mmCIF file of C-alpha atoms in Angstrom:
data_model
loop_
_atom_site.group_PDB
_atom_site.id
_atom_site.type_symbol
_atom_site.label_atom_id
_atom_site.label_comp_id
_atom_site.label_asym_id
_atom_site.label_seq_id
_atom_site.Cartn_x
_atom_site.Cartn_y
_atom_site.Cartn_z
ATOM 1 C CA MET A 164 61.992 28.427 -76.720
ATOM 2 C CA ALA A 165 58.518 29.546 -77.713
ATOM 3 C CA TYR A 166 57.148 27.977 -74.539
ATOM 4 C CA ASN A 167 59.649 29.908 -72.401
ATOM 5 C CA ASP A 168 58.728 33.180 -74.141
ATOM 6 C CA ALA A 169 55.048 32.490 -73.540
ATOM 7 C CA ASN A 170 55.734 31.625 -69.939
ATOM 8 C CA GLU A 171 57.723 34.832 -69.383
ATOM 9 C CA SER A 172 54.935 36.812 -71.027
ATOM 10 C CA LEU A 173 52.373 35.205 -68.752
ATOM 11 C CA LEU A 174 54.457 35.916 -65.634
ATOM 12 C CA SER A 175 54.961 39.513 -66.746
ATOM 13 C CA GLU A 176 51.240 39.943 -67.268
ATOM 14 C CA PHE A 177 50.548 38.363 -63.845
ATOM 15 C CA ARG A 178 52.983 40.759 -62.133
ATOM 16 C CA GLN A 179 51.385 43.717 -63.890
ATOM 17 C CA GLN A 180 47.931 42.584 -62.768
ATOM 18 C CA ARG A 181 49.160 42.240 -59.173
ATOM 19 C CA GLY A 182 50.697 45.688 -59.361
ATOM 20 C CA SER A 183 47.477 47.132 -60.739
ATOM 21 C CA ALA A 184 45.490 45.437 -58.002
ATOM 22 C CA ALA A 185 47.830 46.827 -55.350
ATOM 23 C CA SER A 186 47.646 50.357 -56.740
ATOM 24 C CA LEU A 187 43.884 50.060 -57.022
ATOM 25 C CA ALA A 188 43.712 49.030 -53.358
ATOM 26 C CA GLU A 189 45.822 52.073 -52.417
ATOM 27 C CA THR A 190 43.644 54.513 -54.379
ATOM 28 C CA ASN A 191 40.415 52.909 -53.258
ATOM 29 C CA ARG A 192 40.924 52.956 -49.492
ATOM 30 C CA PRO A 193 37.674 53.376 -47.521
ATOM 31 C CA GLU A 194 39.069 56.250 -45.421
ATOM 32 C CA GLU A 195 40.073 58.205 -48.549
ATOM 33 C CA ASN A 196 36.937 57.683 -50.619
ATOM 34 C CA GLY A 197 34.438 57.729 -47.793
ATOM 35 C CA VAL A 198 33.118 54.333 -48.854
ATOM 36 C CA GLU A 199 33.284 51.337 -46.566
ATOM 37 C CA SER A 200 34.923 48.431 -48.339
ATOM 38 C CA PRO A 201 33.535 44.984 -47.469
ATOM 39 C CA LEU A 202 37.002 43.496 -47.968
ATOM 40 C CA HIS A 203 38.847 45.886 -45.675
ATOM 41 C CA PRO A 204 40.946 43.875 -43.172
ATOM 42 C CA GLU A 205 39.235 45.496 -40.210
ATOM 43 C CA SER A 206 35.834 44.270 -41.465
ATOM 44 C CA ILE A 207 36.990 40.656 -41.733
ATOM 45 C CA PRO A 208 36.338 38.761 -38.497
ATOM 46 C CA ALA A 209 39.435 37.284 -36.894
ATOM 47 C CA LYS A 210 39.762 33.555 -36.465
ATOM 48 C CA PRO A 211 38.213 32.705 -33.108
ATOM 49 C CA GLN A 212 40.624 31.543 -30.426
ATOM 50 C CA PHE A 213 39.803 28.427 -28.456
ATOM 51 C CA ASN A 214 38.362 29.253 -25.040
ATOM 52 C CA PHE A 215 39.490 26.710 -22.445
ATOM 53 C CA LYS A 216 37.651 28.590 -19.709
ATOM 54 C CA GLN A 217 34.362 27.904 -21.454
ATOM 55 C CA VAL A 218 35.244 24.210 -21.858
ATOM 56 C CA PHE A 219 36.058 23.847 -18.164
ATOM 57 C CA MET A 220 32.829 25.653 -17.241
ATOM 58 C CA TRP A 221 30.738 23.252 -19.344
ATOM 59 C CA LEU A 222 32.593 20.225 -17.981
ATOM 60 C CA ALA A 223 32.297 21.462 -14.399
ATOM 61 C CA ALA A 224 28.577 22.145 -14.870
ATOM 62 C CA TYR A 225 28.027 18.654 -16.299
ATOM 63 C CA LEU A 226 30.048 16.800 -13.682
ATOM 64 C CA GLY A 227 28.802 19.028 -10.854
ATOM 65 C CA GLY A 228 25.143 18.618 -11.790
ATOM 66 C CA GLY A 229 25.549 14.894 -12.367
ATOM 67 C CA THR A 230 27.411 14.394 -9.114
ATOM 68 C CA ILE A 231 24.686 16.152 -7.120
ATOM 69 C CA CYS A 232 21.878 14.223 -8.845
ATOM 70 C CA PHE A 233 23.485 10.804 -8.543
ATOM 71 C CA PHE A 234 24.627 11.509 -4.971
ATOM 72 C CA LEU A 235 21.051 12.299 -3.967
ATOM 73 C CA ILE A 236 19.839 8.992 -5.425
ATOM 74 C CA ARG A 237 22.940 6.988 -4.459
ATOM 75 C CA HIS A 238 20.773 4.437 -2.658
ATOM 76 C CA GLN A 239 19.030 3.758 -5.983
ATOM 77 C CA ILE A 240 22.341 2.759 -7.617
ATOM 78 C CA LYS A 241 23.703 -0.685 -6.900
ATOM 79 C CA GLY A 242 27.184 -2.130 -7.321
ATOM 80 C CA GLN A 243 30.687 -1.817 -5.892
ATOM 81 C CA LYS A 244 30.736 1.401 -3.845
ATOM 82 C CA THR A 245 33.570 3.299 -2.172
ATOM 83 C CA ASN A 246 32.558 6.892 -1.374
ATOM 84 C CA GLY A 247 29.262 8.603 -2.167
ATOM 85 C CA ILE A 248 30.627 11.727 -3.897
ATOM 86 C CA LEU A 249 33.551 9.923 -5.574
ATOM 87 C CA ASP A 250 31.253 7.190 -6.876
ATOM 88 C CA SER A 251 28.875 9.821 -8.259
ATOM 89 C CA ILE A 252 31.670 11.601 -10.181
ATOM 90 C CA TYR A 253 33.026 8.256 -11.387
ATOM 91 C CA PHE A 254 29.550 7.192 -12.526
ATOM 92 C CA CYS A 255 29.166 10.484 -14.473
ATOM 93 C CA VAL A 256 32.450 9.958 -16.325
ATOM 94 C CA VAL A 257 31.716 6.303 -17.096
ATOM 95 C CA THR A 258 28.282 7.335 -18.379
ATOM 96 C CA MET A 259 29.347 10.319 -20.531
ATOM 97 C CA THR A 260 32.142 8.322 -22.206
ATOM 98 C CA THR A 261 29.751 5.349 -22.754
ATOM 99 C CA VAL A 262 32.255 2.986 -21.080
ATOM 100 C CA GLY A 263 29.545 1.485 -18.876
ATOM 101 C CA TYR A 264 31.495 -1.083 -16.834
ATOM 102 C CA GLY A 265 28.449 -2.305 -14.967
ATOM 103 C CA ASP A 266 30.163 -2.019 -11.586
ATOM 104 C CA LEU A 267 27.650 0.743 -10.761
ATOM 105 C CA VAL A 268 24.179 0.487 -12.336
ATOM 106 C CA PRO A 269 20.871 2.359 -11.886
ATOM 107 C CA ASN A 270 18.363 0.330 -9.883
ATOM 108 C CA SER A 271 15.184 2.438 -10.049
ATOM 109 C CA MET A 272 13.049 4.229 -12.633
ATOM 110 C CA LEU A 273 14.342 7.661 -11.567
ATOM 111 C CA ALA A 274 17.984 6.543 -11.637
ATOM 112 C CA LYS A 275 17.562 4.983 -15.078
ATOM 113 C CA LEU A 276 15.884 8.150 -16.398
ATOM 114 C CA LEU A 277 18.721 10.346 -15.096
ATOM 115 C CA ALA A 278 21.340 7.982 -16.555
ATOM 116 C CA THR A 279 19.573 8.095 -19.931
ATOM 117 C CA ILE A 280 19.575 11.907 -19.928
ATOM 118 C CA TYR A 281 23.193 12.132 -18.851
ATOM 119 C CA VAL A 282 24.508 9.671 -21.428
ATOM 120 C CA PHE A 283 23.086 11.753 -24.309
ATOM 121 C CA THR A 284 24.147 15.113 -22.878
ATOM 122 C CA GLY A 285 27.583 13.639 -22.134
ATOM 123 C CA MET A 286 27.986 12.433 -25.736
ATOM 124 C CA VAL A 287 27.105 15.906 -26.987
ATOM 125 C CA LEU A 288 29.615 17.466 -24.583
ATOM 126 C CA VAL A 289 32.381 15.069 -25.671
ATOM 127 C CA GLY A 290 31.579 15.387 -29.368
ATOM 128 C CA LEU A 291 31.213 19.154 -29.640
ATOM 129 C CA ILE A 292 33.381 20.649 -26.911
ATOM 130 C CA LEU A 293 35.928 18.263 -25.445
ATOM 131 C CA SER A 294 36.977 16.937 -28.868
ATOM 132 C CA GLN A 295 37.736 20.493 -29.977
ATOM 133 C CA ALA A 296 39.813 20.997 -26.850
ATOM 134 C CA ALA A 297 41.689 17.774 -27.562
ATOM 135 C CA ASP A 298 42.298 18.851 -31.159
ATOM 136 C CA TYR A 299 43.658 22.193 -29.962
ATOM 137 C CA ILE A 300 46.017 20.521 -27.486
ATOM 138 C CA VAL A 301 47.230 18.019 -30.094
ATOM 139 C CA GLU A 302 47.859 20.837 -32.577
ATOM 140 C CA LYS A 303 49.983 22.720 -30.027
ATOM 141 C CA GLN A 304 52.001 19.586 -29.259
ATOM 142 C CA GLU A 305 52.265 18.910 -32.987
ATOM 143 C CA ILE A 306 54.018 22.261 -33.526
ATOM 144 C CA LEU A 307 56.535 21.354 -30.809
ATOM 145 C CA LEU A 308 57.078 17.965 -32.466
ATOM 146 C CA VAL A 309 57.822 19.537 -35.865
ATOM 147 C CA ARG A 310 60.166 22.074 -34.284
ATOM 148 C CA THR A 311 62.025 19.319 -32.448
ATOM 149 C CA ILE A 312 62.438 17.214 -35.585
ATOM 150 C CA TYR A 313 63.589 20.023 -37.878
ATOM 151 C CA MET A 314 65.213 22.422 -35.385
ATOM 152 C CA ARG A 315 68.739 22.019 -36.743
ATOM 153 C CA LYS A 316 67.810 21.307 -40.347
ATOM 154 C CA LYS A 317 65.389 24.106 -41.201
ATOM 155 C CA GLY A 318 64.642 27.699 -40.281
ATOM 156 C CA PRO A 319 61.361 29.037 -38.829
ATOM 157 C CA THR A 320 59.856 29.646 -42.284
ATOM 158 C CA GLU A 321 60.634 26.139 -43.503
ATOM 159 C CA ILE A 322 59.312 24.629 -40.259
ATOM 160 C CA LEU A 323 56.041 26.540 -40.627
ATOM 161 C CA LYS A 324 55.736 25.402 -44.242
ATOM 162 C CA GLU A 325 56.418 21.796 -43.238
ATOM 163 C CA PHE A 326 53.805 22.074 -40.487
ATOM 164 C CA GLU A 327 51.124 23.450 -42.826
ATOM 165 C CA THR A 328 51.922 20.984 -45.621
ATOM 166 C CA HIS A 329 51.802 17.844 -43.459
ATOM 167 C CA LYS A 330 49.496 19.086 -40.724
ATOM 168 C CA VAL A 331 47.246 16.012 -40.594
ATOM 169 C CA LYS A 332 50.210 13.612 -40.570
ATOM 170 C CA TYR A 333 51.788 15.264 -37.547
ATOM 171 C CA LYS A 334 48.447 15.412 -35.754
ATOM 172 C CA PHE A 335 48.082 11.676 -36.324
ATOM 173 C CA ILE A 336 51.601 11.011 -35.011
ATOM 174 C CA MET A 337 51.085 13.220 -31.962
ATOM 175 C CA ALA A 338 47.726 11.619 -31.126
ATOM 176 C CA GLY A 339 49.345 8.191 -31.476
ATOM 177 C CA ILE A 340 52.129 9.140 -29.055
ATOM 178 C CA LEU A 341 49.660 10.513 -26.493
ATOM 179 C CA LEU A 342 47.476 7.413 -26.832
ATOM 180 C CA PHE A 343 50.471 5.123 -26.327
ATOM 181 C CA VAL A 344 51.470 7.048 -23.172
ATOM 182 C CA LEU A 345 47.915 6.867 -21.794
ATOM 183 C CA ILE A 346 47.762 3.107 -22.426
ATOM 184 C CA ILE A 347 51.087 2.584 -20.617
ATOM 185 C CA VAL A 348 50.045 4.800 -17.695
ATOM 186 C CA GLY A 349 46.665 3.053 -17.343
ATOM 187 C CA THR A 350 48.189 -0.417 -17.521
ATOM 188 C CA VAL A 351 50.879 0.362 -14.941
ATOM 189 C CA PHE A 352 48.337 1.957 -12.586
ATOM 190 C CA LEU A 353 45.995 -1.053 -12.723
ATOM 191 C CA PHE A 354 48.950 -3.393 -12.251
ATOM 192 C CA VAL A 355 50.363 -1.509 -9.244
ATOM 193 C CA VAL A 356 47.357 0.062 -7.480
ATOM 194 C CA GLU A 357 44.448 -2.217 -8.392
ATOM 195 C CA GLU A 358 46.778 -5.266 -8.212
ATOM 196 C CA PHE A 359 45.708 -6.745 -11.542
ATOM 197 C CA ASN A 360 48.055 -9.092 -13.326
ATOM 198 C CA PHE A 361 49.677 -7.511 -16.388
ATOM 199 C CA MET A 362 47.385 -9.167 -18.948
ATOM 200 C CA ASP A 363 44.195 -8.231 -17.061
ATOM 201 C CA ALA A 364 45.450 -4.660 -16.657
ATOM 202 C CA PHE A 365 46.151 -4.305 -20.380
ATOM 203 C CA TYR A 366 42.829 -5.981 -21.203
ATOM 204 C CA CYS A 367 40.944 -3.550 -18.915
ATOM 205 C CA VAL A 368 42.710 -0.566 -20.491
ATOM 206 C CA CYS A 369 41.821 -1.687 -24.028
ATOM 207 C CA SER A 370 38.194 -2.433 -23.173
ATOM 208 C CA THR A 371 37.943 0.966 -21.481
ATOM 209 C CA ILE A 372 39.436 3.260 -24.119
ATOM 210 C CA THR A 373 37.385 1.537 -26.842
ATOM 211 C CA THR A 374 34.297 1.983 -24.602
ATOM 212 C CA LEU A 375 33.522 -1.751 -24.715
ATOM 213 C CA GLY A 376 33.318 -1.843 -20.918
ATOM 214 C CA TYR A 377 32.683 -5.564 -20.457
ATOM 215 C CA GLY A 378 32.575 -5.015 -16.713
ATOM 216 C CA ASP A 379 34.553 -8.076 -15.642
ATOM 217 C CA GLU A 380 37.483 -5.781 -14.825
ATOM 218 C CA SER A 381 37.134 -2.194 -13.564
ATOM 219 C CA PHE A 382 38.360 0.351 -11.014
ATOM 220 C CA SER A 383 37.113 -0.672 -7.563
ATOM 221 C CA THR A 384 39.258 1.275 -5.059
ATOM 222 C CA LYS A 385 39.081 4.939 -4.025
ATOM 223 C CA ARG A 386 42.461 5.741 -5.558
ATOM 224 C CA GLY A 387 41.508 3.821 -8.653
ATOM 225 C CA ARG A 388 38.298 5.774 -9.193
ATOM 226 C CA ILE A 389 40.016 9.116 -8.598
ATOM 227 C CA PHE A 390 42.537 8.157 -11.291
ATOM 228 C CA ALA A 391 39.785 6.779 -13.554
ATOM 229 C CA THR A 392 37.846 10.070 -13.421
ATOM 230 C CA PHE A 393 40.674 11.814 -15.321
ATOM 231 C CA TRP A 394 42.182 8.896 -17.232
ATOM 232 C CA ILE A 395 38.981 7.526 -18.791
ATOM 233 C CA LEU A 396 37.958 10.955 -20.066
ATOM 234 C CA SER A 397 41.341 11.756 -21.629
ATOM 235 C CA SER A 398 42.050 8.285 -23.077
ATOM 236 C CA THR A 399 38.658 7.770 -24.754
ATOM 237 C CA ILE A 400 38.784 11.229 -26.361
ATOM 238 C CA CYS A 401 42.385 10.667 -27.449
ATOM 239 C CA LEU A 402 41.471 7.382 -29.157
ATOM 240 C CA ALA A 403 38.567 9.053 -30.965
ATOM 241 C CA GLN A 404 40.890 11.834 -32.195
ATOM 242 C CA PHE A 405 43.474 9.253 -33.275
ATOM 243 C CA PHE A 406 41.001 7.501 -35.582
ATOM 244 C CA LEU A 407 39.662 10.850 -36.801
ATOM 245 C CA TYR A 408 43.172 11.916 -37.869
ATOM 246 C CA LEU A 409 43.730 8.479 -39.430
ATOM 247 C CA ALA A 410 40.616 8.936 -41.574
ATOM 248 C CA GLU A 411 41.681 12.487 -42.487
ATOM 249 C CA LEU A 412 45.173 11.287 -43.427
ATOM 250 C CA TYR A 413 43.769 8.518 -45.630
ATOM 251 C CA THR A 414 41.381 10.956 -47.333
ATOM 252 C CA GLU A 415 44.131 13.536 -47.823
ATOM 253 C CA ARG A 416 46.458 11.010 -49.460
ATOM 254 C CA ARG A 417 43.727 9.754 -51.759
ATOM 255 C CA GLN A 418 42.934 13.335 -52.736
ATOM 256 C CA SER A 419 46.633 14.035 -53.357
ATOM 257 C CA SER A 420 46.907 10.969 -55.618
ATOM 258 C CA PHE A 421 43.808 12.026 -57.525
ATOM 259 C CA VAL A 422 45.182 15.561 -58.015
ATOM 260 C CA LYS A 423 48.436 14.154 -59.416
ATOM 261 C CA TRP A 424 46.462 11.975 -61.838
ATOM 262 C CA VAL A 425 44.360 14.945 -62.967
ATOM 263 C CA LEU A 426 47.459 17.040 -63.664
ATOM 264 C CA LYS A 427 49.313 14.274 -65.524
ATOM 265 C CA ARG A 428 46.564 12.826 -67.713
ATOM 266 C CA ASN A 429 46.429 13.699 -71.403
ATOM 267 C CA LEU A 430 43.847 16.241 -72.549
ATOM 268 C CA THR A 431 41.265 15.403 -75.202
ATOM 269 C CA PRO A 432 39.312 17.650 -77.592
ATOM 270 C CA SER A 433 36.271 17.220 -75.344
ATOM 271 C CA ASP A 434 38.333 18.594 -72.429
ATOM 272 C CA LEU A 435 39.234 21.691 -74.445
ATOM 273 C CA GLU A 436 35.599 22.188 -75.373
ATOM 274 C CA ALA A 437 34.515 21.876 -71.733
ATOM 275 C CA ALA A 438 37.250 24.258 -70.558
ATOM 276 C CA ASP A 439 36.357 26.938 -73.119
ATOM 277 C CA LEU A 440 34.112 29.100 -70.944
ATOM 278 C CA ASP A 441 33.759 32.016 -73.390
ATOM 279 C CA HIS A 442 33.337 29.702 -76.434
ATOM 280 C CA ASP A 443 36.048 31.399 -78.508
ATOM 281 C CA LYS A 444 37.556 28.016 -79.471
ATOM 282 C CA ALA A 445 40.718 28.771 -77.465
ATOM 283 C CA VAL A 446 41.470 27.970 -73.823
ATOM 284 C CA SER A 447 43.232 30.700 -71.871
ATOM 285 C CA VAL A 448 45.365 30.140 -68.776
ATOM 286 C CA ALA A 449 42.517 31.259 -66.510
ATOM 287 C CA GLU A 450 40.039 28.894 -68.203
ATOM 288 C CA PHE A 451 42.524 26.005 -67.959
ATOM 289 C CA VAL A 452 43.107 26.648 -64.234
ATOM 290 C CA ILE A 453 39.371 26.803 -63.538
ATOM 291 C CA TYR A 454 38.742 23.594 -65.507
ATOM 292 C CA LYS A 455 41.462 21.694 -63.645
ATOM 293 C CA LEU A 456 40.274 22.971 -60.255
ATOM 294 C CA GLU A 457 36.758 21.770 -61.119
ATOM 295 C CA GLU A 458 38.121 18.371 -62.129
ATOM 296 C CA MET A 459 40.067 18.091 -58.868
ATOM 297 C CA GLY A 460 36.910 18.851 -56.926
ATOM 298 C CA LYS A 461 38.372 22.018 -55.421
ATOM 299 C CA ILE A 462 35.537 24.101 -56.845
ATOM 300 C CA SER A 463 32.254 23.328 -58.581
ATOM 301 C CA HIS A 464 30.719 24.616 -61.801
ATOM 302 C CA GLU A 465 28.124 26.435 -59.696
ATOM 303 C CA ASP A 466 30.912 28.263 -57.825
ATOM 304 C CA VAL A 467 32.415 29.433 -61.130
ATOM 305 C CA SER A 468 29.012 30.565 -62.424
ATOM 306 C CA VAL A 469 28.372 32.618 -59.287
ATOM 307 C CA VAL A 470 31.791 34.301 -59.536
ATOM 308 C CA ILE A 471 31.262 35.086 -63.237
ATOM 309 C CA GLU A 472 27.859 36.605 -62.503
ATOM 310 C CA THR A 473 29.425 38.716 -59.742
ATOM 311 C CA PHE A 474 32.092 39.913 -62.177
ATOM 312 C CA LYS A 475 29.468 40.859 -64.761
ATOM 313 C CA ARG A 476 27.533 42.775 -62.118
ATOM 314 C CA LEU A 477 30.653 44.716 -61.066
ATOM 315 C CA ASP A 478 31.697 45.398 -64.672
ATOM 316 C CA ALA A 479 29.559 48.526 -65.053
ATOM 317 C CA ASP A 480 30.837 49.529 -68.503
ATOM 318 C CA GLN A 481 30.755 45.928 -69.801
ATOM 319 C CA SER A 482 34.371 46.197 -70.979
ATOM 320 C CA GLY A 483 35.354 42.746 -69.768
ATOM 321 C CA ALA A 484 37.787 44.200 -67.213
ATOM 322 C CA LEU A 485 37.280 45.775 -63.795
ATOM 323 C CA THR A 486 38.533 49.294 -63.224
ATOM 324 C CA ALA A 487 38.386 51.785 -60.364
ATOM 325 C CA SER A 488 35.436 53.533 -62.030
ATOM 326 C CA ASP A 489 33.548 50.217 -62.193
ATOM 327 C CA LEU A 490 34.051 49.669 -58.450
ATOM 328 C CA MET A 491 33.009 53.229 -57.635
ATOM 329 C CA SER A 492 29.877 52.835 -59.770
ATOM 330 C CA SER A 493 28.936 49.538 -58.131
ATOM 331 C CA GLN A 494 29.541 50.873 -54.600
ATOM 332 C CA SER A 495 27.533 54.032 -55.211
ATOM 333 C CA SER A 496 24.643 52.023 -56.645
#
């Protein structure tokens, strides 16, 4: 009973504080006081939207420049050739994804130098730009997946909450589905067009998407290399994203288990002493929350110290509470 009374008192105090904060925000608007607030919504930068046009421009510049360079030195590249321009594009993709079949290899100092430059610039392009594009696409498909699963069971609000709560899990599932589709498509194409037997086709797909590129099996026809230009790029990036989401999911679940342990474990006198920030031999709700957040690793002691110092700086009258006059004093100074 006493616990319930204390809980109701705490909730009442929290509501009052929220109401005071809201009224303070209303009375302290920048347009009314002539003071620009750093926390005004208009001063907070919006979350940047992903720019596919920029991604395509970078990819086109990379493949276009590489195609021109390798086409000009095509006689210095040896191996199984089909068409000069197509082979140059194919060689760029195989180089940037580090697949390196060995069906086309540089055969001069200049060709080897260009290949060395393009493999590093290609890795940067894949790592920084194309992976972000893949993550954006997977996230969009992930939303559709969640909507499809819970369309008849939950409303829009519940679906959004489910999406935000298990975001990494659904990304992992969606990346797995896309990877499975790409493996099937690649295997069928090699089986039908390149006329591999089923085992060799599957073997070539696996060695390609993992960038092993043994070179004993590869795309050797014109149609095959046109397909490979798109398929190799998408499948290798998809596999990388799949393992990235797997690592994130594992880390998230470990963190969730650790948080549950932190919340359930019994407190000791040393815990109370560590949580007592103002050294009054009593731990308030705010001190307890801060201590538990520190223990979970959500915040650090340095973060808390910085926030406390900021509060002290804003508390002009040193009353231990912030008021409108304190904010006006700090802004004017």
